């Protein structure tokens, strides 16, 4: 009887610790996805946590990628093909390992750079040991709202930076391509015009020898 | 009795989930190299933490880190110069501060000392990379500088604003590079078009002259 109460108490303590400080397991990564490849990421999520998955293709081809999010039992929560940018919010209905995959299997030779941001739960509190009994003062709640606003500013900045990186890589590609093809075209032009003349000359030289042979 | 055992197991599972789990994870093959890109302004601190687990055929699960299984971490700056290239153990923590703004590349690959460790299995890598103001440990700062809660909140806001400012500066530098690239393309298109038209005209004229003199020599004209 005592041991049962003891273990029950332990469980309650751990659960309350969960509620007081919901862990943020937010990750933001940019990785390269080679052609015909699939990259999966996994995360263990607790039931009831609000999660957001945001992704954007930074460079490569038509800037599109397939994305798929599955819950621990394999049910597809989100599936989009050839998407450039998207954001998906969900609340975890089950405990366990959630999996999301990015696939570039439809592409034959372009490798892509993909950015994703997977936020799980809320931010950890500044004071993890605090026991929030009193309400926040006006100053403190003002600080909290400024903090939230700045977080969204940083988020917008990140997306703007990614779009700019996209544009810039296209422009640099264009620059090298223009140089390469211009030089190539000039060389082809010279080669074709010289060979045209040489070919014409060879036509007339052959005919002259045959006519003389027929004559004699 | 059974209920108490069950409750104990449940509480330990919860503790396991929360204590051991600090990030996203992915699977990596034996010789595979996984690279991540961080585009950051200069003087920004980046802290990366990773933890590895190896698939165990016998227990059909992922076991905690085994000795002899290390990860090699290589970090390149935007000029593709290697700024960090170190071998860490199965759990590692690496830090670097960027000195040039741009795309830094963080590459990880396993460097197991015993090849048998891998044998058909996959390595699970938990990874967490924090950049800029996320690297600050606020409870630590509060304890060190003896700040009240309000002061700590304001400090956090200041750090965030500083990060935004650095990013804006970096944005200005990137925009300048973009503009230079576009203007270079513009110049190249202009000069190469003129050059190609000239080559076309010159070769056309040369062709006609050459053929005319050729036919006159052959007494066909």
Short mmCIF file of C-alpha atoms in Angstrom, two decimals:
data_model
loop_
_atom_site.label_atom_id
_atom_site.label_comp_id
_atom_site.label_asym_id
_atom_site.label_seq_id
_atom_site.Cartn_x
_atom_site.Cartn_y
_atom_site.Cartn_z
CA UNK A 1 0.00 0.00 0.00
CA UNK A 2 2.78 2.39 1.05
CA UNK A 3 4.92 1.54 -1.97
CA UNK A 4 1.99 2.19 -4.28
CA UNK A 5 1.41 5.61 -2.77
CA UNK A 6 5.13 6.28 -3.00
CA UNK A 7 5.37 5.47 -6.66
CA UNK A 8 2.15 7.33 -7.37
CA UNK A 9 3.64 10.38 -5.69
CA UNK A 10 6.79 10.08 -7.81
CA UNK A 11 4.67 9.92 -10.93
CA UNK A 12 2.63 12.94 -9.89
CA UNK A 13 5.78 14.92 -9.16
CA UNK A 14 7.26 14.14 -12.54
CA UNK A 15 4.00 14.99 -14.28
CA UNK A 16 3.73 18.30 -12.44
CA UNK A 17 7.32 19.06 -13.34
CA UNK A 18 6.28 18.48 -16.94
CA UNK A 19 3.42 20.95 -16.66
CA UNK A 20 5.47 23.65 -14.95
CA UNK A 21 8.31 23.62 -17.37
CA UNK A 22 7.28 22.39 -20.77
CA UNK A 23 10.47 21.66 -22.62
CA UNK A 24 11.30 23.45 -25.77
CA UNK A 25 12.82 21.06 -28.24
CA UNK A 26 12.78 23.54 -31.06
CA UNK A 27 15.35 23.03 -33.77
CA UNK A 28 16.15 25.02 -36.83
CA UNK A 29 18.53 23.53 -39.38
CA UNK A 30 19.61 24.07 -42.97
CA UNK A 31 20.91 21.01 -44.79
CA UNK A 32 21.71 19.91 -48.29
CA UNK A 33 19.50 17.31 -49.89
CA UNK A 34 21.22 15.54 -52.81
CA UNK A 35 19.23 14.45 -55.87
CA UNK A 36 17.18 11.27 -55.46
CA UNK A 37 17.65 11.46 -51.72
CA UNK A 38 15.35 11.49 -48.75
CA UNK A 39 16.24 12.83 -45.34
CA UNK A 40 14.17 12.09 -42.26
CA UNK A 41 14.20 13.66 -38.82
CA UNK A 42 12.61 12.26 -35.69
CA UNK A 43 11.48 13.80 -32.45
CA UNK A 44 9.86 12.40 -29.32
CA UNK A 45 6.85 14.49 -28.41
CA UNK A 46 4.57 14.34 -25.41
CA UNK A 47 0.80 14.32 -25.86
CA UNK A 48 -0.87 17.73 -25.91
CA UNK A 49 2.16 19.73 -27.04
CA UNK A 50 1.57 22.32 -29.71
CA UNK A 51 4.15 21.95 -32.49
CA UNK A 52 4.94 23.88 -35.64
CA UNK A 53 6.89 22.70 -38.66
CA UNK A 54 8.03 25.34 -41.13
CA UNK A 55 10.25 24.70 -44.12
CA UNK A 56 11.65 26.63 -47.08
CA UNK A 57 13.77 25.55 -50.00
CA UNK A 58 16.77 27.87 -50.27
CA UNK A 59 18.62 26.84 -53.43
CA UNK A 60 18.30 24.31 -56.20
CA UNK A 61 16.26 23.61 -59.31
CA UNK A 62 12.68 24.80 -59.12
CA UNK A 63 12.97 25.37 -55.36
CA UNK A 64 10.54 22.60 -54.50
CA UNK A 65 10.66 19.60 -52.20
CA UNK A 66 8.27 16.89 -50.97
CA UNK A 67 7.51 16.99 -47.27
CA UNK A 68 5.75 14.44 -45.11
CA UNK A 69 4.97 14.41 -41.37
CA UNK A 70 3.93 11.18 -39.62
CA UNK A 71 2.75 10.47 -36.10
CA UNK A 72 4.09 7.56 -33.97
CA UNK A 73 1.60 5.12 -35.51
CA UNK A 74 2.52 6.02 -39.08
CA UNK A 75 -0.58 8.10 -39.86
CA UNK A 76 0.31 10.94 -42.20
CA UNK A 77 -0.51 14.25 -40.59
CA UNK A 78 0.86 16.41 -43.38
CA UNK A 79 1.89 15.56 -46.91
CA UNK A 80 2.73 18.01 -49.67
CA UNK A 81 4.49 17.41 -52.95
CA UNK A 82 6.77 19.93 -54.62
CA UNK A 83 6.20 22.76 -52.18
CA UNK A 84 8.48 25.76 -51.96
CA UNK A 85 7.52 27.05 -48.53
CA UNK A 86 4.97 25.99 -45.95
CA UNK A 87 4.09 26.14 -42.28
CA UNK A 88 2.11 23.46 -40.43
CA UNK A 89 0.86 23.63 -36.84
CA UNK A 90 -0.52 20.64 -34.98
CA UNK A 91 -1.14 19.45 -31.44
CA UNK A 92 0.34 16.09 -30.59
CA UNK A 93 -2.49 13.63 -30.10
CA UNK A 94 -0.24 10.74 -29.12
CA UNK A 95 2.95 10.18 -27.18
CA UNK A 96 5.91 8.99 -29.14
CA UNK A 97 8.26 9.57 -31.98
CA UNK A 98 7.06 11.87 -34.72
CA UNK A 99 8.86 11.68 -38.03
CA UNK A 100 9.13 14.20 -40.84
CA UNK A 101 10.88 13.62 -44.13
CA UNK A 102 12.04 15.76 -47.00
CA UNK A 103 12.34 14.05 -50.35
CA UNK A 104 14.12 15.09 -53.53
CA UNK A 105 13.46 11.80 -55.26
CA UNK A 106 11.68 13.41 -58.19
CA UNK A 107 14.77 15.35 -59.19
CA UNK A 108 17.45 13.78 -61.36
CA UNK A 109 20.41 16.08 -60.97
CA UNK A 110 19.63 19.14 -58.89
CA UNK A 111 20.46 19.02 -55.25
CA UNK A 112 18.58 21.29 -52.95
CA UNK A 113 19.27 23.19 -49.77
CA UNK A 114 16.34 22.98 -47.37
CA UNK A 115 15.74 25.04 -44.23
CA UNK A 116 13.30 23.83 -41.59
CA UNK A 117 12.21 25.04 -38.19
CA UNK A 118 10.49 22.57 -35.88
CA UNK A 119 9.17 24.18 -32.71
CA UNK A 120 7.84 21.93 -29.98
CA UNK A 121 6.03 23.48 -27.05
CA UNK A 122 6.83 26.84 -25.53
CA UNK A 123 10.08 28.48 -24.53
CA UNK A 124 11.66 27.42 -21.26
CA UNK A 125 11.00 30.00 -18.55
CA UNK A 126 13.84 32.35 -17.64
CA UNK A 127 13.78 31.14 -14.07
CA UNK A 128 13.32 27.38 -14.12
CA UNK A 129 13.16 27.12 -10.38
CA UNK A 130 10.47 29.68 -9.91
CA UNK A 131 7.05 28.82 -8.64
CA UNK A 132 4.78 31.29 -10.34
CA UNK A 133 2.29 32.11 -7.61
CA UNK A 134 1.75 35.84 -8.20
CA UNK A 135 0.64 37.26 -11.51
CA UNK A 136 3.13 39.13 -13.69
CA UNK A 137 3.52 42.84 -13.02
CA UNK A 138 2.78 45.29 -15.80
CA UNK A 139 6.47 45.76 -16.54
CA UNK A 140 7.01 42.04 -16.71
CA UNK A 141 4.07 41.43 -19.00
CA UNK A 142 5.26 44.30 -21.21
CA UNK A 143 8.65 42.59 -21.38
CA UNK A 144 6.98 39.31 -22.30
CA UNK A 145 5.00 40.88 -25.14
CA UNK A 146 8.09 42.69 -26.47
CA UNK A 147 9.94 39.37 -26.34
CA UNK A 148 7.22 37.66 -28.37
CA UNK A 149 7.18 40.50 -30.90
CA UNK A 150 10.97 40.35 -31.28
CA UNK A 151 10.77 36.61 -31.77
CA UNK A 152 8.45 37.11 -34.70
CA UNK A 153 10.76 39.84 -36.07
CA UNK A 154 13.65 37.39 -35.97
CA UNK A 155 11.49 34.80 -37.68
CA UNK A 156 10.55 37.19 -40.50
CA UNK A 157 14.18 38.20 -40.84
CA UNK A 158 15.16 34.57 -41.27
CA UNK A 159 12.63 34.06 -44.03
CA UNK A 160 13.71 37.26 -45.72
CA UNK A 161 17.35 36.16 -45.54
CA UNK A 162 16.44 32.83 -47.16
CA UNK A 163 14.57 34.53 -50.01
CA UNK A 164 17.49 36.87 -50.54
CA UNK A 165 19.88 33.90 -50.56
CA UNK A 166 17.69 32.31 -53.21
CA UNK A 167 17.78 35.42 -55.40
CA UNK A 168 21.49 35.89 -54.90
CA UNK A 169 22.41 32.32 -55.83
CA UNK A 170 20.30 32.62 -58.99
CA UNK A 171 22.04 35.90 -59.88
CA UNK A 172 25.49 34.39 -59.34
CA UNK A 173 24.52 31.37 -61.45
CA UNK A 174 23.32 33.70 -64.20
CA UNK A 175 26.55 35.67 -64.09
CA UNK A 176 28.79 32.64 -64.58
CA UNK A 177 26.47 31.18 -67.19
CA UNK A 178 26.46 34.40 -69.24
CA UNK A 179 30.29 34.50 -69.26
CA UNK A 180 30.63 30.82 -70.14
CA UNK A 181 28.09 30.82 -72.93
CA UNK A 182 29.24 34.12 -74.46
CA UNK A 183 32.80 32.88 -74.80
CA UNK A 184 31.49 29.56 -76.07
CA UNK A 185 29.28 31.19 -78.65
CA UNK A 186 32.07 33.45 -79.93
CA UNK A 187 34.32 30.43 -80.41
CA UNK A 188 31.56 28.45 -82.15
CA UNK A 189 30.92 31.41 -84.44
CA UNK A 190 34.55 31.60 -85.52
CA UNK A 191 34.88 27.85 -85.95
CA UNK A 192 31.67 27.56 -88.01
CA UNK A 193 32.51 30.45 -90.34
CA UNK A 194 36.03 29.18 -91.02
CA UNK A 195 34.86 25.62 -91.62
CA UNK A 196 32.12 26.87 -93.98
CA UNK A 197 34.75 28.52 -96.16
CA UNK A 198 37.04 25.49 -96.03
CA UNK A 199 34.17 23.17 -96.96
CA UNK A 200 33.12 25.30 -99.92
CA UNK A 201 36.68 25.40 -101.13
CA UNK A 202 36.91 21.64 -100.95
CA UNK A 203 33.71 21.23 -103.06
CA UNK A 204 35.17 23.29 -105.87
CA UNK A 205 38.61 21.69 -105.73
CA UNK A 206 37.15 18.15 -106.11
CA UNK A 207 34.93 19.05 -109.06
CA UNK A 208 37.85 20.58 -110.94
CA UNK A 209 39.94 17.38 -110.73
CA UNK A 210 37.01 15.19 -111.87
CA UNK A 211 36.25 17.43 -114.87
CA UNK A 212 39.89 17.30 -116.00
CA UNK A 213 39.90 13.49 -115.68
CA UNK A 214 36.75 13.17 -117.80
CA UNK A 215 38.24 15.53 -120.41
CA UNK A 216 41.39 13.46 -120.92
CA UNK B 1 2.02 -4.60 -6.20
CA UNK B 2 1.77 -4.82 -9.99
CA UNK B 3 0.23 -1.38 -10.11
CA UNK B 4 3.15 0.11 -8.16
CA UNK B 5 5.63 -1.50 -10.53
CA UNK B 6 3.65 -0.17 -13.47
CA UNK B 7 3.56 3.33 -12.00
CA UNK B 8 7.27 3.21 -11.31
CA UNK B 9 7.95 2.19 -14.91
CA UNK B 10 5.66 4.91 -16.21
CA UNK B 11 7.34 7.61 -14.16
CA UNK B 12 10.77 6.45 -15.25
CA UNK B 13 9.68 6.48 -18.86
CA UNK B 14 8.51 10.06 -18.45
CA UNK B 15 11.76 11.01 -16.77
CA UNK B 16 13.68 9.26 -19.50
CA UNK B 17 11.78 11.15 -22.15
CA UNK B 18 12.43 14.49 -20.56
CA UNK B 19 15.93 14.13 -19.16
CA UNK B 20 17.56 12.30 -22.08
CA UNK B 21 15.81 14.01 -24.83
CA UNK B 22 17.18 17.35 -25.74
CA UNK B 23 16.80 17.49 -29.50
CA UNK B 24 15.85 16.28 -32.88
CA UNK B 25 17.57 13.16 -34.14
CA UNK B 26 18.38 11.54 -37.45
CA UNK B 27 20.11 8.42 -38.68
CA UNK B 28 23.54 8.37 -40.26
CA UNK B 29 25.33 5.57 -42.07
CA UNK B 30 28.88 4.49 -41.32
CA UNK B 31 30.77 6.47 -43.93
CA UNK B 32 28.11 9.10 -44.40
CA UNK B 33 28.89 12.74 -43.83
CA UNK B 34 26.04 15.02 -42.84
CA UNK B 35 26.47 18.71 -43.31
CA UNK B 36 24.44 21.59 -42.00
CA UNK B 37 24.63 25.18 -43.13
CA UNK B 38 24.41 28.16 -40.83
CA UNK B 39 24.25 31.56 -42.46
CA UNK B 40 25.26 33.96 -39.73
CA UNK B 41 26.56 37.53 -39.30
CA UNK B 42 30.04 38.04 -37.86
CA UNK B 43 30.91 37.83 -34.16
CA UNK B 44 28.05 35.40 -33.57
CA UNK B 45 28.49 32.48 -31.23
CA UNK B 46 27.26 29.03 -32.22
CA UNK B 47 26.98 26.14 -29.79
CA UNK B 48 26.35 22.63 -31.07
CA UNK B 49 25.56 19.61 -28.91
CA UNK B 50 25.19 16.07 -30.11
CA UNK B 51 24.61 12.66 -28.60
CA UNK B 52 24.90 9.31 -30.36
CA UNK B 53 23.15 6.00 -29.94
CA UNK B 54 23.90 2.75 -31.70
CA UNK B 55 21.42 0.14 -32.88
CA UNK B 56 21.80 -3.09 -30.95
CA UNK B 57 20.63 -6.20 -32.81
CA UNK B 58 20.25 -8.25 -29.63
CA UNK B 59 17.91 -5.97 -27.73
CA UNK B 60 16.39 -4.54 -30.95
CA UNK B 61 16.70 -1.00 -29.70
CA UNK B 62 19.05 1.91 -29.65
CA UNK B 63 21.55 1.73 -26.84
CA UNK B 64 23.34 4.62 -25.23
CA UNK B 65 26.77 5.65 -26.38
CA UNK B 66 29.43 3.00 -26.71
CA UNK B 67 33.09 3.83 -26.14
CA UNK B 68 35.25 3.94 -29.22
CA UNK B 69 32.47 5.46 -31.24
CA UNK B 70 33.32 9.03 -31.99
CA UNK B 71 32.17 11.75 -34.30
CA UNK B 72 34.44 13.96 -36.29
CA UNK B 73 33.24 17.54 -36.45
CA UNK B 74 34.49 19.85 -39.19
CA UNK B 75 33.45 23.47 -39.47
CA UNK B 76 34.22 25.60 -42.51
CA UNK B 77 33.88 29.35 -42.78
CA UNK B 78 32.40 31.18 -45.82
CA UNK B 79 35.83 31.16 -47.55
CA UNK B 80 35.87 27.34 -47.20
CA UNK B 81 38.69 27.57 -44.70
CA UNK B 82 38.49 25.01 -41.91
CA UNK B 83 38.06 26.73 -38.56
CA UNK B 84 37.44 23.64 -36.46
CA UNK B 85 38.31 20.03 -37.18
CA UNK B 86 38.17 17.84 -34.13
CA UNK B 87 37.36 14.36 -33.06
CA UNK B 88 34.85 14.14 -30.25
CA UNK B 89 33.56 11.18 -28.29
CA UNK B 90 30.11 9.70 -28.53
CA UNK B 91 28.68 12.79 -26.79
CA UNK B 92 30.09 16.10 -27.74
CA UNK B 93 29.76 19.83 -27.51
CA UNK B 94 31.43 22.21 -29.94
CA UNK B 95 31.50 26.00 -29.97
CA UNK B 96 32.73 28.57 -32.42
CA UNK B 97 32.38 32.29 -33.05
CA UNK B 98 32.15 33.53 -36.60
CA UNK B 99 34.68 36.14 -37.70
CA UNK B 100 33.39 36.63 -41.23
CA UNK B 101 29.70 36.89 -42.08
CA UNK B 102 28.31 34.24 -44.37
CA UNK B 103 27.55 30.58 -44.80
CA UNK B 104 29.32 28.36 -42.33
CA UNK B 105 29.21 24.64 -42.88
CA UNK B 106 29.10 22.20 -39.98
CA UNK B 107 29.88 18.63 -41.04
CA UNK B 108 29.64 15.49 -38.93
CA UNK B 109 30.80 12.03 -39.77
CA UNK B 110 31.38 9.03 -37.59
CA UNK B 111 34.88 7.85 -36.96
CA UNK B 112 34.40 4.54 -35.23
CA UNK B 113 37.60 2.85 -34.13
CA UNK B 114 36.09 -0.61 -34.50
CA UNK B 115 34.30 -1.26 -37.78
CA UNK B 116 32.38 -4.15 -36.21
CA UNK B 117 30.41 -1.73 -34.10
CA UNK B 118 28.40 -0.63 -37.07
CA UNK B 119 27.78 -3.96 -38.81
CA UNK B 120 24.68 -3.20 -40.80
CA UNK B 121 23.27 -0.89 -38.21
CA UNK B 122 22.63 2.78 -38.23
CA UNK B 123 23.83 5.40 -35.86
CA UNK B 124 21.27 7.68 -34.27
CA UNK B 125 22.53 11.21 -33.75
CA UNK B 126 20.71 13.72 -31.56
CA UNK B 127 21.70 17.20 -32.62
CA UNK B 128 21.03 20.65 -31.25
CA UNK B 129 22.58 23.77 -32.74
CA UNK B 130 21.94 27.11 -31.08
CA UNK B 131 22.92 30.39 -32.68
CA UNK B 132 23.40 33.91 -31.34
CA UNK B 133 21.21 34.96 -28.45
CA UNK B 134 19.89 31.40 -28.00
CA UNK B 135 23.35 30.44 -26.73
CA UNK B 136 22.94 32.59 -23.61
CA UNK B 137 22.14 30.72 -20.47
CA UNK B 138 19.92 33.17 -18.63
CA UNK B 139 19.71 31.49 -15.22
CA UNK B 140 23.51 31.43 -15.21
CA UNK B 141 23.74 35.10 -16.16
CA UNK B 142 21.22 36.00 -13.48
CA UNK B 143 23.22 34.17 -10.85
CA UNK B 144 26.56 35.64 -11.99
CA UNK B 145 25.46 39.28 -12.27
CA UNK B 146 22.86 39.02 -9.51
CA UNK B 147 20.00 40.36 -11.58
CA UNK B 148 16.38 40.64 -10.56
CA UNK B 149 13.75 39.08 -12.76
CA UNK B 150 12.92 42.36 -14.48
CA UNK B 151 16.59 43.09 -15.13
CA UNK B 152 17.04 39.62 -16.60
CA UNK B 153 14.06 40.05 -18.90
CA UNK B 154 15.43 43.38 -20.09
CA UNK B 155 18.83 41.76 -20.66
CA UNK B 156 17.15 39.13 -22.79
CA UNK B 157 15.41 41.82 -24.83
CA UNK B 158 18.70 43.66 -25.29
CA UNK B 159 20.37 40.51 -26.57
CA UNK B 160 17.55 39.89 -28.99
CA UNK B 161 17.69 43.44 -30.32
CA UNK B 162 21.47 43.17 -30.73
CA UNK B 163 20.99 40.01 -32.75
CA UNK B 164 18.43 41.75 -34.98
CA UNK B 165 20.81 44.65 -35.49
CA UNK B 166 23.67 42.32 -36.50
CA UNK B 167 21.42 40.51 -38.92
CA UNK B 168 20.35 43.83 -40.49
CA UNK B 169 24.00 44.81 -40.96
CA UNK B 170 24.68 41.49 -42.57
CA UNK B 171 21.67 42.04 -44.80
CA UNK B 172 23.18 45.32 -46.02
CA UNK B 173 26.45 43.53 -46.87
CA UNK B 174 24.60 40.76 -48.73
CA UNK B 175 22.52 43.24 -50.69
CA UNK B 176 25.72 44.98 -51.80
CA UNK B 177 27.13 41.68 -53.06
CA UNK B 178 23.91 40.95 -54.90
CA UNK B 179 23.98 44.37 -56.52
CA UNK B 180 27.61 43.90 -57.61
CA UNK B 181 26.79 40.53 -59.15
CA UNK B 182 23.81 41.96 -61.05
CA UNK B 183 25.86 44.88 -62.35
CA UNK B 184 28.63 42.53 -63.44
CA UNK B 185 26.09 40.42 -65.34
CA UNK B 186 24.73 43.56 -66.95
CA UNK B 187 28.20 44.65 -68.10
CA UNK B 188 29.05 41.20 -69.39
CA UNK B 189 25.83 40.90 -71.38
CA UNK B 190 26.44 44.33 -72.92
CA UNK B 191 30.07 43.84 -73.91
CA UNK B 192 29.75 40.25 -75.10
CA UNK B 193 26.73 41.11 -77.28
CA UNK B 194 28.68 43.91 -78.93
CA UNK B 195 31.72 41.65 -79.34
CA UNK B 196 29.65 38.85 -80.86
CA UNK B 197 27.94 41.18 -83.33
CA UNK B 198 31.34 42.50 -84.39
CA UNK B 199 32.73 38.98 -84.80
CA UNK B 200 29.67 38.08 -86.88
CA UNK B 201 30.09 41.06 -89.19
CA UNK B 202 33.85 40.62 -89.53
CA UNK B 203 33.62 36.91 -90.31
CA UNK B 204 30.80 37.57 -92.79
CA UNK B 205 32.84 40.17 -94.63
CA UNK B 206 35.97 37.96 -94.55
CA UNK B 207 33.98 34.99 -95.91
CA UNK B 208 32.66 36.97 -98.86
CA UNK B 209 36.03 38.50 -99.68
CA UNK B 210 37.86 35.22 -99.41
CA UNK B 211 35.34 33.33 -101.53
CA UNK B 212 35.29 36.07 -104.13
CA UNK B 213 39.06 35.97 -104.49
CA UNK B 214 38.93 32.13 -104.54
CA UNK B 215 36.38 32.01 -107.33
CA UNK B 216 38.24 34.68 -109.32
CA UNK B 217 41.38 32.55 -109.01
CA UNK B 218 39.47 29.50 -110.24
CA UNK B 219 38.14 31.59 -113.16
CA UNK B 220 34.52 30.75 -112.26
CA UNK B 221 33.45 34.39 -111.83
#
